[in-house]
PDB file of C-alpha atoms in Angstrom:
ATOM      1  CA  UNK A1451       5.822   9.305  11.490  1.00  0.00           C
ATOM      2  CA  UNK A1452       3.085   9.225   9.409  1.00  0.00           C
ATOM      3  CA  UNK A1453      -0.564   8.262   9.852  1.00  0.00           C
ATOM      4  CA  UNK A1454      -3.478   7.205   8.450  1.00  0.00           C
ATOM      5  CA  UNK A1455      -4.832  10.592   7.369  1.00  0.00           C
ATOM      6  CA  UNK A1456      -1.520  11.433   5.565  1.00  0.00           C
ATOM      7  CA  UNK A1457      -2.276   7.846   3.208  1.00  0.00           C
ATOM      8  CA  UNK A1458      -5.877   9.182   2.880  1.00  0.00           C
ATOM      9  CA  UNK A1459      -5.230  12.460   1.415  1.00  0.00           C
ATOM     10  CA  UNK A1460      -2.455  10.484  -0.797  1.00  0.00           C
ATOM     11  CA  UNK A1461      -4.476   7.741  -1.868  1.00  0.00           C
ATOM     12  CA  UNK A1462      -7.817   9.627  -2.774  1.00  0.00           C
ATOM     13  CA  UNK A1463      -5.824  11.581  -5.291  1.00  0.00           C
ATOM     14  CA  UNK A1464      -5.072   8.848  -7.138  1.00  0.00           C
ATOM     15  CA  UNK A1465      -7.216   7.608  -9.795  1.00  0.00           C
ATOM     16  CA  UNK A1466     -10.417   4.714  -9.343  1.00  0.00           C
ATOM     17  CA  UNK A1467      -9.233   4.605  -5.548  1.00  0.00           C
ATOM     18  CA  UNK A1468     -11.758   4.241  -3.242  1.00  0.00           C
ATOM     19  CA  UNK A1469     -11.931   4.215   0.333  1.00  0.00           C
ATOM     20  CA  UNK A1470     -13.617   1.245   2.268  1.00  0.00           C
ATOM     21  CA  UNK A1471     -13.976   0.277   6.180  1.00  0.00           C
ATOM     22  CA  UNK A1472     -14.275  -3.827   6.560  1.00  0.00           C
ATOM     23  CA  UNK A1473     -14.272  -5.409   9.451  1.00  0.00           C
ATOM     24  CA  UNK A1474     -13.073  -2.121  11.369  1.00  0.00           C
ATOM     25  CA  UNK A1475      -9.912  -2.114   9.148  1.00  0.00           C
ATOM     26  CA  UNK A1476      -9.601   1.414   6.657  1.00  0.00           C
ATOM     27  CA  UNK A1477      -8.652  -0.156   2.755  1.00  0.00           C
ATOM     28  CA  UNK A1478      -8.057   1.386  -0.015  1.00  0.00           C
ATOM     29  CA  UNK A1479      -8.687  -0.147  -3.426  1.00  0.00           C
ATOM     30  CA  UNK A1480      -8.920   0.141  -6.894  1.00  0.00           C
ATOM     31  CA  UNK A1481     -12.194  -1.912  -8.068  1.00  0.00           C
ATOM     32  CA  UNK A1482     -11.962  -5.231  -5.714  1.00  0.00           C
ATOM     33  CA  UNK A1483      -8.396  -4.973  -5.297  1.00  0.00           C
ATOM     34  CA  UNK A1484      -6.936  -3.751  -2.389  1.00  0.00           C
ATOM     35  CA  UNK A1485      -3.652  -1.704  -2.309  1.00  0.00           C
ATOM     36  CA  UNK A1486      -3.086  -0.066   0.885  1.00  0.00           C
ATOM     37  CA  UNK A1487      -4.910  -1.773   4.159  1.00  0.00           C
ATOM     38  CA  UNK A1488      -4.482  -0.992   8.095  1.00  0.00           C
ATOM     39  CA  UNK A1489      -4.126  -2.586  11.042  1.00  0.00           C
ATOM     40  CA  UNK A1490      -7.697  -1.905  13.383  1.00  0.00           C
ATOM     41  CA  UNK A1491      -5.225   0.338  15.632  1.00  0.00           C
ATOM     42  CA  UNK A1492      -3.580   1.730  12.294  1.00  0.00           C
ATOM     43  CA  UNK A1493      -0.316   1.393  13.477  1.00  0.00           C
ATOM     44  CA  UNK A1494       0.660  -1.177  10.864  1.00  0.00           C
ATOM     45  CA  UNK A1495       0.644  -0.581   6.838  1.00  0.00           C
ATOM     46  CA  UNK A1496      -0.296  -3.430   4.448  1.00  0.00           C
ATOM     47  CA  UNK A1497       0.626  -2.531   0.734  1.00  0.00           C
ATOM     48  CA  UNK A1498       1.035  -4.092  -2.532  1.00  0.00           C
ATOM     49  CA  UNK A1499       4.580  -4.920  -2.607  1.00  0.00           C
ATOM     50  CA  UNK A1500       6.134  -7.479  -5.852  1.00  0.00           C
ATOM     51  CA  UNK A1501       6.991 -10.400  -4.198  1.00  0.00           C
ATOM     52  CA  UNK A1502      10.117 -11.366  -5.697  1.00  0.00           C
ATOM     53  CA  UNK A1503      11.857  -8.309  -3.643  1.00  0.00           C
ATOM     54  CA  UNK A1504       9.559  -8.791  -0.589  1.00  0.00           C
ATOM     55  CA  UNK A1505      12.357 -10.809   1.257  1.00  0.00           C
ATOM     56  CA  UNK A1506      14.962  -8.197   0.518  1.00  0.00           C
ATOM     57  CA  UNK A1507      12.773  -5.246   1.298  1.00  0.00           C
ATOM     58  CA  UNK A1508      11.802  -6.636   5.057  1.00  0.00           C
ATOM     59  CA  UNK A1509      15.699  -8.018   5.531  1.00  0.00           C
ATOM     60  CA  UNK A1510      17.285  -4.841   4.754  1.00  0.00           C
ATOM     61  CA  UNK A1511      14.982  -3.035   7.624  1.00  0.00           C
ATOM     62  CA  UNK A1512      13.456  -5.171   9.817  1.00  0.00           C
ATOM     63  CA  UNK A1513      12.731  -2.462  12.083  1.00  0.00           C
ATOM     64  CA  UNK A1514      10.309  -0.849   9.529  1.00  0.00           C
ATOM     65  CA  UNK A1515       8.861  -3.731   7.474  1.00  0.00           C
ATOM     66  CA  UNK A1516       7.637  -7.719   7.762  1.00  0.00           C
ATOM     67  CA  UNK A1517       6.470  -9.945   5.624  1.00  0.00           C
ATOM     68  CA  UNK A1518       2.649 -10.101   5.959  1.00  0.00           C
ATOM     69  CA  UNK A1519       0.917 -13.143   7.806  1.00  0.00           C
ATOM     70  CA  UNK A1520       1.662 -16.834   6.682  1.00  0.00           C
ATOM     71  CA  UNK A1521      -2.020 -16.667   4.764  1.00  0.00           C
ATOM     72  CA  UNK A1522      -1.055 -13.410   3.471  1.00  0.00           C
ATOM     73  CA  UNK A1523       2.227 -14.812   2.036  1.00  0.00           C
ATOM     74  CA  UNK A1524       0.430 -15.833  -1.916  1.00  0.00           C
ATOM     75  CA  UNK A1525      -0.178 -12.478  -2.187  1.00  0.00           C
ATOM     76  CA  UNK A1526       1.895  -8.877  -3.262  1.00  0.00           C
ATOM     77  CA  UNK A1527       2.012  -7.543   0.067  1.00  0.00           C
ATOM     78  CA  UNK A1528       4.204  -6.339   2.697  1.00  0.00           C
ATOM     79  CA  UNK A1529       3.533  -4.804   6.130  1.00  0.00           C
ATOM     80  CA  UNK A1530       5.178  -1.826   7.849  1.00  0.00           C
ATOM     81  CA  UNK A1531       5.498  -0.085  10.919  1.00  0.00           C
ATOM     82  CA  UNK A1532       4.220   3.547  10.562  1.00  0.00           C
ATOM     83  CA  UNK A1533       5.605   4.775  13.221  1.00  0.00           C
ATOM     84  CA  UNK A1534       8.622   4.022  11.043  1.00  0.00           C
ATOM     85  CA  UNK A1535       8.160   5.627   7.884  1.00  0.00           C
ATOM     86  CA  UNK A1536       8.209   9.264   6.750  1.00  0.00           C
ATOM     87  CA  UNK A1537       5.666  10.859   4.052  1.00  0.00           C
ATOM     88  CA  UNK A1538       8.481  10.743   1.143  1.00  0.00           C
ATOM     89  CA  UNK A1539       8.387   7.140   1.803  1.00  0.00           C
ATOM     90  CA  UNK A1540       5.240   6.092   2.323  1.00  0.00           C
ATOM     91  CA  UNK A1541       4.209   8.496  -0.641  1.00  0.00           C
ATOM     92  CA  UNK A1542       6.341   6.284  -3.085  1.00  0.00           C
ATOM     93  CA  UNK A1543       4.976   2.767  -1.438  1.00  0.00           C
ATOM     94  CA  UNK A1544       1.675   3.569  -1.796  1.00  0.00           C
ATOM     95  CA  UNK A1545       1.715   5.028  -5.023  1.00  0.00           C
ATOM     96  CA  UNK A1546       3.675   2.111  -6.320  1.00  0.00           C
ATOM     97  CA  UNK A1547       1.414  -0.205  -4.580  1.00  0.00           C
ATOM     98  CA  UNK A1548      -1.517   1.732  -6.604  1.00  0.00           C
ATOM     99  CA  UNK A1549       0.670   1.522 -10.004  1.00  0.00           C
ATOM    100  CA  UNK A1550       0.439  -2.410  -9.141  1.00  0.00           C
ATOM    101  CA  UNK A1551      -3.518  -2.649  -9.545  1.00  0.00           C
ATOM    102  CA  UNK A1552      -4.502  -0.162 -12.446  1.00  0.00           C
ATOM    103  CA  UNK A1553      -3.478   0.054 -16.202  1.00  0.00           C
ATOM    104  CA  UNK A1554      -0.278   1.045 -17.313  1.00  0.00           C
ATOM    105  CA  UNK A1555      -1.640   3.924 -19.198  1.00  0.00           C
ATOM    106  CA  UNK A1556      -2.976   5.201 -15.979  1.00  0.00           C
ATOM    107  CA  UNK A1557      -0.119   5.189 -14.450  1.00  0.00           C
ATOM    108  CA  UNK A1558       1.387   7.091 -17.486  1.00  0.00           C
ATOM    109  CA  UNK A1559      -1.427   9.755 -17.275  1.00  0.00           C
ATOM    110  CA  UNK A1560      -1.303  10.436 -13.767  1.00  0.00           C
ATOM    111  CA  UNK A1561       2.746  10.959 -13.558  1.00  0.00           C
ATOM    112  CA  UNK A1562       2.081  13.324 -17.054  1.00  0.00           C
ATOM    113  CA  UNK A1563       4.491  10.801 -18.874  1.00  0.00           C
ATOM    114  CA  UNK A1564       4.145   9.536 -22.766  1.00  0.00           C
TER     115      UNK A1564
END
């Protein structure tokens, strides 16, 4: 299980995040956009998520992920449980969410790649 501390020390390492508290939810986001966003109790995970595979993401574990709520549903996100997810994973999610939201040549920089 992993918890909100564990995304913190992930997601301030990656570059132009920034860490906000709104309306007694924890967000991280890269200028206005948000990337990675808690439940108030932090036991659920929003994150950027392409929503062409959203469906097949939550149907192949529905025990770890849902789609977010109906309002939610124009948007690149997903929810998951994280009392269901272990660092590897919820390392790549979130960094993936935050290769979503900032130029490719960041992305490139911070991985070391050409």
């Amino acid at each position: 299980m992993v918890t909100v501390e564990d995304v913190r020390q992930l997601a301030l390492t990656l570059p132009r995040t920034t860490e906000h508290f709104i309306h007694g939810r924890v967000k991280f986001r890269v200028k206005q956009i948000v990337y990675v966003s808690f439940s108030r109790d932090g036991s659920l995970m929003g994150f950027g998520f392409p929503k062409d595979e959203r469906t097949a993401l939550v149907e192949s574990e529905p025990d770890k992920f849902q789609l977010p709520r109906e309002s939610d549903l124009r948007f690149h996100w997903v929810v998951a449980r994280m009392d269901a997810l272990d660092l590897e994973e919820m390392t790549e999610l979130v960094t993936d969410a935050w290769a979503m939201v900032v130029p490719k040549f960041l992305v490139r920089e911070h991985f070391g790649e050409q």
